[in-house]
Amino acid sequence: MAGGGFVPQVGGRNYQGGVTSFVVITCVVAAMGGLIFGYDIGVSGGVTGMPEFLRKFFPATYAKTKDTSENEYCKYDNHLLTMFTSSLYLAGLVASFFASGVTRAFGRKISMLFGGLVFLLGATLNGAAMNLAMLIIGRLLLGVGVGFANQSVPVYLSEMAPAKIRGALNIGFQMAITIGILVAQLVNYGTAKIQGGWGWRLSLALAAVPAIMLTIGSIFLPDTPNSILERGHTEKARRMLQKIRGTDNVDEEFQDLMDATKAAKKVEHPWRNILQPRYRPQLIMCTLIPFFQQITGINVIMFYAPVLFMTLGFGQNASLMSAVITGTVNVVATVVSIYSVDRFGRRALFLEGGMQMIVCQIAIGIMIGLKFGVSGIGTLSSFEANLILFFICAYVAAFAWSWGPLGWLIPSEICPLEIRSAGQAVNVSVNMLFTFIIAQGFLSMLCHMKFGLFFFFGGFVIIMTIFIFFFLPETRNVPIEEMNRVWKAHWFWGKYIPDDAVIGATATATADLKDSTFKTTVENILL
């Protein structure tokens, strides 16, 4: 059996201190930044399925939904309708580049505060929208807020958390996203029943609630020791590190932070430096992981779940309830990830989740193909509809304990301080770019590719699972400032990491481990 991607666990240093209530509370508050992202993902698909919303802003699509002769695959194929959903992510893409500089120069909490305020303004405009232009401007403002929050929150969590529970605390961000999605789906289910056709306004306006939570929370949050040190406040950074670790004996960890900060200050152009060969593993991961995360097709389910279920013949209430069911599965499966990520490691979750998603997507594609064919004409029995719902839930669960949280965790924990903001900006911008492309293109792709769309996404999941197997080393329990030791030990990436990039006197031992690992890898492949 091939074992090309396996690297034995490279243990990090055991710093003094433990898990304090202070750091847990601050990380929980910061993770609320995921609520604004999740609520928007969940709310957009619900309101685009509400007849009164379509009648007011997208009358052509509304007419097609009432035409019984229209191909089921193509009823919602409207570029203006998809622009309503996707415009947010285009704005988030642009905002992420500005957020990188703000996060580095002024700290992580300032980025979170700004993101919350702009998102609040966008939610207000959307709830009060009188025309399509007002609706799209509101969405663009929401995108700016999401771009700043997604840039700062994962980095904040990774820097505050002790190495041994960094995965669990960082996944709090993804947990907040899934809760936001579920809350939005429940809100949509309730507001769809409001008489008078104004329920969509309430759904969009309630996005202000998580925005207010993030804004108020970020005012009271402390900044991370890494960020304080990066801005030149040495003693303040030491006191903060002592506070979050619950001990005065933080000399070893603080020295590592000092060394990383000194190296970071020598870097005047992080965007230029991230292109250097020594940062090649981080650049590749910060680019391909968010790309793969979106090309799983998950946002097809999250954005357009009600629309997709109506396309498959569910009624409006049934489609909204089915979306609520998938949202609940999403939350529960994320809890599984929080429990297991620091016990079983990142690779195990990636590989199991990938295989489960492949099986589910193939099953869904076959079932829809057999019932609807290429004509888009057909019906599902109650048993068949429930079976498709089961496979969609199994697919969502696999994503929620693998690519969902780990797609944010891995890029936020692998970059050294001198390129951390740039690396996270690459991660967020690639994520937003392909979220925009998928959101803008899905309904048209569904119309033209029909059931083959699920095979399309399934093929990419096969590719990304193979990539993880061979090229992603295990980062569990490794302190964030010592991550270069992991790359140095990897059979492929080790050649890019110079010895002086490895903290302390461990470079030689790590190089020896790399040699033995590569030898074992070759033997496994030959066997």
XYZ file of C-alpha atoms in Angstrom:
527
model
C 0.000 0.000 0.000
C 1.358 3.417 -0.910
C 2.220 5.697 1.951
C 3.697 8.690 0.198
C 2.100 11.360 2.326
C 2.687 9.949 5.771
C 5.048 11.747 8.124
C 5.482 10.559 11.697
C 4.331 13.036 14.323
C 7.030 15.610 14.931
C 6.392 16.531 18.536
C 6.616 20.175 19.484
C 8.027 21.656 22.655
C 6.016 21.263 25.845
C 5.532 24.850 26.944
C 4.581 25.684 30.521
C 0.993 26.583 31.340
C -2.335 25.052 30.573
C -5.781 25.750 29.239
C -7.228 28.725 31.113
C -10.837 29.837 31.282
C -9.677 33.234 30.016
C -8.334 31.864 26.734
C -11.388 29.627 26.220
C -13.780 32.541 26.739
C -11.844 34.877 24.437
C -11.687 32.218 21.731
C -15.419 31.513 22.005
C -16.196 35.226 21.688
C -13.828 35.625 18.730
C -15.279 32.560 17.014
C -18.606 34.396 16.885
C -17.110 36.027 13.806
C -18.136 32.843 12.033
C -21.799 33.593 12.770
C -21.955 36.419 10.240
C -20.492 34.194 7.524
C -22.719 31.247 8.392
C -25.918 33.272 8.683
C -25.383 34.746 5.248
C -24.678 31.356 3.670
C -27.868 29.944 5.167
C -30.196 32.878 4.576
C -29.501 33.531 0.884
C -30.786 30.193 -0.408
C -33.969 30.454 1.653
C -35.008 33.918 0.516
C -34.290 33.127 -3.150
C -36.908 30.399 -2.841
C -39.560 32.729 -1.375
C -42.177 33.669 -4.016
C -42.639 37.265 -2.836
C -38.894 37.922 -2.913
C -38.647 36.538 -6.451
C -41.731 38.466 -7.591
C -40.292 41.796 -6.340
C -36.677 41.499 -7.500
C -36.571 38.662 -10.068
C -39.954 38.505 -11.846
C -38.621 36.481 -14.797
C -37.456 33.700 -12.476
C -40.745 33.840 -10.580
C -42.627 33.286 -13.849
C -40.429 30.279 -14.705
C -41.155 28.646 -11.333
C -44.870 28.740 -12.167
C -44.393 27.252 -15.642
C -45.069 23.509 -15.339
C -43.526 22.849 -18.772
C -40.145 24.313 -17.743
C -37.222 21.900 -17.375
C -36.795 21.245 -13.624
C -33.038 21.653 -13.888
C -33.367 25.179 -15.349
C -36.199 26.873 -13.443
C -33.843 28.997 -11.318
C -31.176 29.626 -13.971
C -30.900 33.418 -13.779
C -27.601 35.312 -13.603
C -29.085 38.233 -11.686
C -30.460 35.821 -9.090
C -27.083 34.175 -8.636
C -25.442 37.632 -8.501
C -27.540 38.320 -5.396
C -25.818 35.392 -3.692
C -22.351 35.644 -5.228
C -21.752 39.421 -5.061
C -20.959 39.119 -1.351
C -18.014 36.829 -2.074
C -16.629 39.063 -4.789
C -16.556 41.914 -2.256
C -15.023 39.576 0.323
C -12.271 38.688 -2.155
C -11.276 42.339 -2.615
C -11.659 43.158 1.085
C -9.382 40.300 2.163
C -6.343 42.029 0.616
C -6.994 45.249 2.543
C -7.793 43.231 5.669
C -4.344 41.634 5.527
C -2.603 44.995 5.975
C -5.025 46.149 8.679
C -4.632 42.885 10.598
C -0.858 43.114 10.528
C -0.568 46.851 11.300
C -3.346 47.362 13.837
C -4.013 43.909 15.258
C -6.550 41.134 14.857
C -9.312 42.660 16.995
C -9.440 45.893 14.954
C -10.123 43.836 11.827
C -12.917 41.983 13.635
C -14.436 45.252 14.881
C -14.393 46.830 11.423
C -15.835 43.680 9.846
C -18.717 43.632 12.326
C -19.586 47.298 11.746
C -19.601 47.043 7.947
C -21.634 43.828 8.055
C -24.175 45.572 10.303
C -24.573 48.359 7.723
C -25.043 45.811 4.930
C -27.694 43.897 6.888
C -29.616 47.140 7.455
C -29.594 47.966 3.736
C -30.715 44.457 2.750
C -33.612 44.433 5.183
C -34.816 47.807 3.890
C -34.094 47.151 0.173
C -36.581 48.721 -2.229
C -34.871 47.782 -5.492
C -32.243 45.419 -6.865
C -29.442 48.015 -6.715
C -30.024 48.599 -2.995
C -30.078 44.835 -2.465
C -26.743 44.281 -4.258
C -25.029 47.230 -2.488
C -26.086 45.725 0.831
C -24.649 42.387 -0.231
C -21.351 44.017 -1.200
C -21.082 45.592 2.261
C -21.808 42.214 3.828
C -18.933 40.838 1.754
C -16.514 43.442 3.079
C -17.500 42.481 6.632
C -17.041 38.783 5.915
C -13.657 39.413 4.268
C -12.303 41.205 7.340
C -13.736 38.673 9.804
C -12.493 35.647 7.875
C -9.035 37.211 7.638
C -8.665 37.931 11.348
C -10.670 35.367 13.341
C -8.862 32.108 12.352
C -5.459 33.740 12.913
C -6.623 35.118 16.275
C -7.788 31.686 17.411
C -4.597 29.918 16.305
C -2.400 32.461 18.092
C -4.354 32.458 21.363
C -4.808 28.705 21.720
C -2.277 26.331 23.344
C -0.900 23.852 20.806
C -2.604 20.828 22.366
C -6.125 22.216 21.847
C -5.462 24.621 18.974
C -7.469 22.492 16.575
C -10.537 22.331 18.820
C -10.548 26.063 19.603
C -9.890 27.048 15.992
C -12.764 24.839 14.833
C -14.930 27.028 17.044
C -14.907 29.367 14.021
C -16.357 26.654 11.792
C -18.782 25.709 14.577
C -20.046 29.282 14.612
C -20.423 29.159 10.813
C -22.552 26.006 11.035
C -24.671 27.464 13.847
C -25.169 30.601 11.762
C -26.291 28.472 8.799
C -28.753 26.512 10.957
C -30.180 29.629 12.612
C -30.681 31.230 9.185
C -32.476 28.125 7.898
C -34.757 28.087 10.944
C -35.457 31.805 10.458
C -36.280 31.200 6.787
C -38.636 28.370 7.719
C -40.471 30.700 10.111
C -40.511 33.863 7.993
C -41.779 31.976 4.921
C -45.050 31.488 6.805
C -45.546 35.214 7.483
C -48.643 36.526 5.747
C -48.194 39.602 3.582
C -45.002 38.559 1.813
C -42.512 40.553 3.907
C -40.870 37.581 5.642
C -37.798 37.858 3.408
C -37.102 41.325 4.871
C -36.975 39.899 8.381
C -34.668 37.065 7.249
C -32.186 39.508 5.706
C -32.408 42.126 8.488
C -31.740 39.604 11.260
C -28.176 39.305 9.930
C -27.659 42.419 12.067
C -27.825 40.268 15.227
C -24.554 38.313 14.698
C -22.965 41.537 13.410
C -23.793 43.276 16.687
C -22.463 40.285 18.643
C -19.137 40.404 16.779
C -18.843 44.184 17.056
C -19.471 44.292 20.813
C -17.359 41.188 21.455
C -14.357 42.540 19.565
C -14.389 45.746 21.644
C -13.709 43.754 24.804
C -11.371 41.115 23.365
C -7.641 41.348 24.114
C -5.222 41.173 21.223
C -2.930 38.166 20.821
C 0.631 38.143 22.236
C 1.918 37.613 18.687
C 0.131 40.696 17.399
C 1.131 42.860 20.409
C 4.752 41.815 19.987
C 4.572 42.418 16.255
C 3.646 46.044 17.018
C 6.623 46.484 19.398
C 5.066 46.178 22.892
C 7.327 43.545 24.443
C 6.316 43.676 28.113
C 2.624 43.954 27.287
C 2.953 40.873 25.082
C 4.670 38.924 27.891
C 1.926 39.851 30.376
C -0.743 38.773 27.907
C 1.012 35.451 27.290
C 1.244 34.865 31.046
C -2.449 35.625 31.394
C -3.660 33.305 28.648
C -1.342 30.471 29.729
C -2.119 30.859 33.447
C 1.525 30.874 34.554
C 4.408 33.315 34.980
C 6.843 30.773 33.545
C 6.434 31.478 29.831
C 10.096 32.175 29.052
C 10.520 29.401 26.501
C 7.360 30.143 24.531
C 7.935 33.892 24.746
C 11.479 33.477 23.417
C 10.102 31.549 20.446
C 7.627 34.369 19.842
C 10.458 36.917 20.082
C 12.557 34.964 17.583
C 9.615 34.702 15.186
C 8.852 38.418 15.548
C 12.461 39.406 14.857
C 12.401 37.283 11.713
C 9.056 38.816 10.731
C 10.331 42.388 11.146
C 13.129 41.704 8.692
C 10.464 41.030 6.086
C 9.380 44.321 4.548
C 7.262 42.843 1.797
C 5.344 39.755 3.001
C 3.548 39.441 -0.349
C 6.876 39.273 -2.153
C 8.423 36.983 0.428
C 5.630 34.411 0.405
C 6.682 33.680 -3.179
C 10.164 32.614 -2.044
C 10.970 28.877 -2.261
C 11.293 28.568 1.534
C 7.577 29.377 1.851
C 6.502 27.147 -1.026
C 4.655 24.581 1.184
C 2.631 27.310 2.918
C 1.799 29.079 -0.351
C 0.653 25.863 -2.014
C -1.479 24.852 0.980
C -2.980 28.329 1.438
C -3.952 28.242 -2.243
C -5.067 24.665 -2.865
C -6.854 23.920 0.414
C -9.434 26.758 0.069
C -9.770 25.919 -3.648
C -10.452 22.274 -2.848
C -12.768 23.237 0.013
C -15.062 25.083 -2.391
C -14.792 22.614 -5.267
C -16.237 19.885 -3.022
C -19.554 21.453 -4.004
C -20.615 22.029 -0.388
C -21.848 25.553 -1.028
C -24.157 24.169 -3.694
C -25.944 22.534 -0.764
C -25.515 25.376 1.729
C -26.431 28.260 -0.616
C -29.120 26.628 -2.663
C -30.463 23.803 -0.482
C -34.103 25.017 -0.607
C -33.824 25.734 -4.357
C -32.175 22.352 -4.971
C -34.828 20.497 -2.992
C -37.606 22.347 -4.862
C -35.882 21.411 -8.122
C -36.119 17.778 -7.001
C -39.850 18.132 -6.423
C -40.072 19.049 -2.738
C -42.694 21.694 -1.891
C -41.587 25.037 -0.441
C -42.161 24.059 3.208
C -40.650 20.607 2.671
C -37.594 22.100 0.961
C -37.029 24.589 3.789
C -37.428 21.836 6.398
C -34.992 19.615 4.486
C -32.518 22.496 4.552
C -32.992 22.749 8.318
C -32.262 19.012 8.623
C -29.009 19.322 6.668
C -28.100 22.366 8.760
C -28.617 20.391 11.965
C -26.425 17.579 10.645
C -23.812 20.207 9.804
C -23.707 21.458 13.415
C -23.612 17.988 14.995
C -20.841 16.784 12.676
C -18.764 19.867 13.476
C -18.956 18.873 17.158
C -17.463 15.530 16.105
C -14.588 17.427 14.501
C -13.960 19.498 17.641
C -13.743 16.285 19.674
C -11.527 14.359 17.277
C -9.193 16.842 15.545
C -6.639 16.961 18.373
C -7.063 13.262 19.183
C -6.856 11.613 15.759
C -5.194 14.382 13.775
C -5.986 16.441 10.695
C -5.057 13.849 8.064
C -7.384 11.156 9.399
C -10.387 13.494 9.221
C -9.447 14.739 5.756
C -9.080 11.236 4.331
C -12.205 9.714 5.918
C -14.320 12.748 5.026
C -13.094 12.716 1.435
C -13.953 9.041 0.899
C -17.412 9.495 2.420
C -18.149 12.522 0.230
C -17.115 10.624 -2.904
C -19.550 7.777 -2.182
C -22.418 10.169 -1.408
C -21.953 12.347 -4.491
C -21.843 9.342 -6.797
C -24.998 7.927 -5.176
C -26.860 11.249 -5.459
C -25.834 11.683 -9.106
C -26.968 8.159 -10.027
C -30.349 8.535 -8.293
C -31.125 11.923 -9.856
C -29.947 10.678 -13.254
C -32.219 7.610 -13.098
C -35.288 9.623 -12.054
C -34.888 12.854 -14.056
C -32.504 11.886 -16.864
C -31.344 14.720 -19.085
C -34.857 16.014 -19.777
C -35.395 17.156 -16.198
C -38.839 15.594 -16.197
C -39.678 13.146 -13.446
C -40.888 12.742 -9.888
C -39.523 11.226 -6.712
C -41.438 8.872 -4.476
C -41.416 9.612 -0.745
C -38.857 6.834 -0.188
C -36.589 8.104 -2.991
C -36.775 11.684 -1.756
C -35.870 10.600 1.772
C -33.002 8.464 0.441
C -31.555 11.424 -1.465
C -31.954 13.546 1.664
C -30.055 10.864 3.627
C -27.127 10.881 1.180
C -27.049 14.687 1.184
C -26.948 14.648 5.001
C -24.147 12.043 4.973
C -22.246 14.222 2.499
C -22.744 17.329 4.656
C -21.608 15.412 7.757
C -18.415 14.260 6.022
C -17.621 17.808 4.957
C -18.441 19.236 8.400
C -15.886 17.085 10.216
C -13.193 17.361 7.543
C -12.888 19.967 4.805
C -15.222 22.456 6.504
C -13.243 23.190 9.684
C -9.839 21.995 8.474
C -10.019 24.236 5.418
C -9.764 27.173 7.850
C -7.580 25.530 10.496
C -4.663 24.315 8.367
C -3.862 27.619 6.572
C -4.133 29.567 9.843
C -1.677 27.342 11.739
C 1.057 26.567 9.187
C 2.421 30.028 8.303
C 5.341 31.616 10.210
C 4.622 35.056 11.632
C 6.451 36.977 8.889
C 4.006 35.756 6.216
C 0.998 34.876 8.402
C -1.188 37.808 7.368
C -0.266 37.339 3.701
C -0.878 33.585 3.921
C -4.279 34.081 5.513
C -5.123 36.713 2.893
C -4.292 34.191 0.166
C -6.474 31.633 1.938
C -9.445 33.983 2.305
C -9.143 35.457 -1.198
C -8.927 32.048 -2.904
C -11.846 30.869 -0.777
C -13.904 33.922 -1.715
C -12.953 33.721 -5.396
C -14.105 30.149 -5.819
C -17.106 30.654 -3.554
C -18.091 33.461 -5.941
C -17.498 31.281 -9.008
C -19.496 28.354 -7.599
C -22.313 30.585 -6.344
C -22.521 32.482 -9.640
C -22.247 29.431 -11.854
C -24.115 26.678 -10.008
C -27.666 27.238 -11.262
C -26.403 27.546 -14.841
C -24.210 24.450 -14.375
C -27.199 22.544 -12.983
C -29.222 23.572 -16.038
C -26.540 22.420 -18.516
C -24.733 19.572 -16.709
C -27.846 18.260 -14.949
C -27.173 15.220 -12.734
C -23.612 15.080 -14.098
C -22.828 18.056 -11.864
C -22.552 15.738 -8.861
C -20.047 13.548 -10.712
C -18.104 16.713 -11.579
C -17.707 17.650 -7.913
C -17.100 14.012 -6.955
C -14.153 13.848 -9.346
C -12.526 16.817 -7.653
C -13.023 15.216 -4.221
C -11.064 12.185 -5.476
C -8.212 14.478 -6.603
C -8.106 16.445 -3.343
C -8.160 13.288 -1.204
C -5.137 11.939 -3.093
C -3.413 15.319 -2.641
C -3.945 15.233 1.132
C -2.656 11.657 1.347
C 0.643 12.479 -0.320
C 1.356 16.113 0.488
C -0.171 17.215 3.806
C 1.876 16.308 6.897
C 0.256 15.950 10.317
C 0.283 19.202 12.335
C -1.474 17.975 15.462
C 0.074 19.169 18.777
C 2.855 21.144 17.064
C 3.288 24.710 18.458
C 2.467 27.225 15.768
C 5.929 28.851 15.884
C 7.639 25.459 15.378
C 5.635 24.372 12.336
C 8.677 24.506 10.046
C 9.949 21.359 11.749
C 6.994 19.478 10.264
C 7.694 20.745 6.749
C 11.411 20.010 7.118
C 10.576 16.381 7.985
C 8.248 15.874 5.011
C 9.465 13.675 2.140
C 8.555 16.259 -0.520
C 8.447 19.702 1.133
C 11.644 19.245 3.179
C 13.872 20.339 0.306
C 12.289 23.816 0.353
C 12.911 24.488 4.055
C 16.406 25.784 4.942
C 18.000 24.625 8.177
C 17.937 28.120 9.660
C 14.139 28.162 9.395
C 13.829 25.471 12.054
C 13.688 26.807 15.613
C 16.442 25.879 18.066
C 18.868 23.016 17.766
C 16.359 20.614 16.301
C 17.281 21.121 12.647
C 19.674 18.202 12.515
C 17.282 15.809 14.232
C 14.484 16.938 11.953
C 16.621 16.440 8.854
C 17.488 12.924 10.033
C 13.789 12.253 10.542
C 13.099 13.481 7.020
C 15.658 11.082 5.560
C 14.264 8.110 7.452
C 10.705 9.108 6.561
C 11.534 9.373 2.866
C 13.229 5.988 2.955
C 10.167 4.446 4.597
C 7.916 6.139 2.043
C 9.879 4.738 -0.911
C 9.824 1.260 0.614
C 6.052 1.491 1.127
C 5.462 2.587 -2.470
C 7.655 -0.228 -3.803
C 5.769 -2.723 -1.657
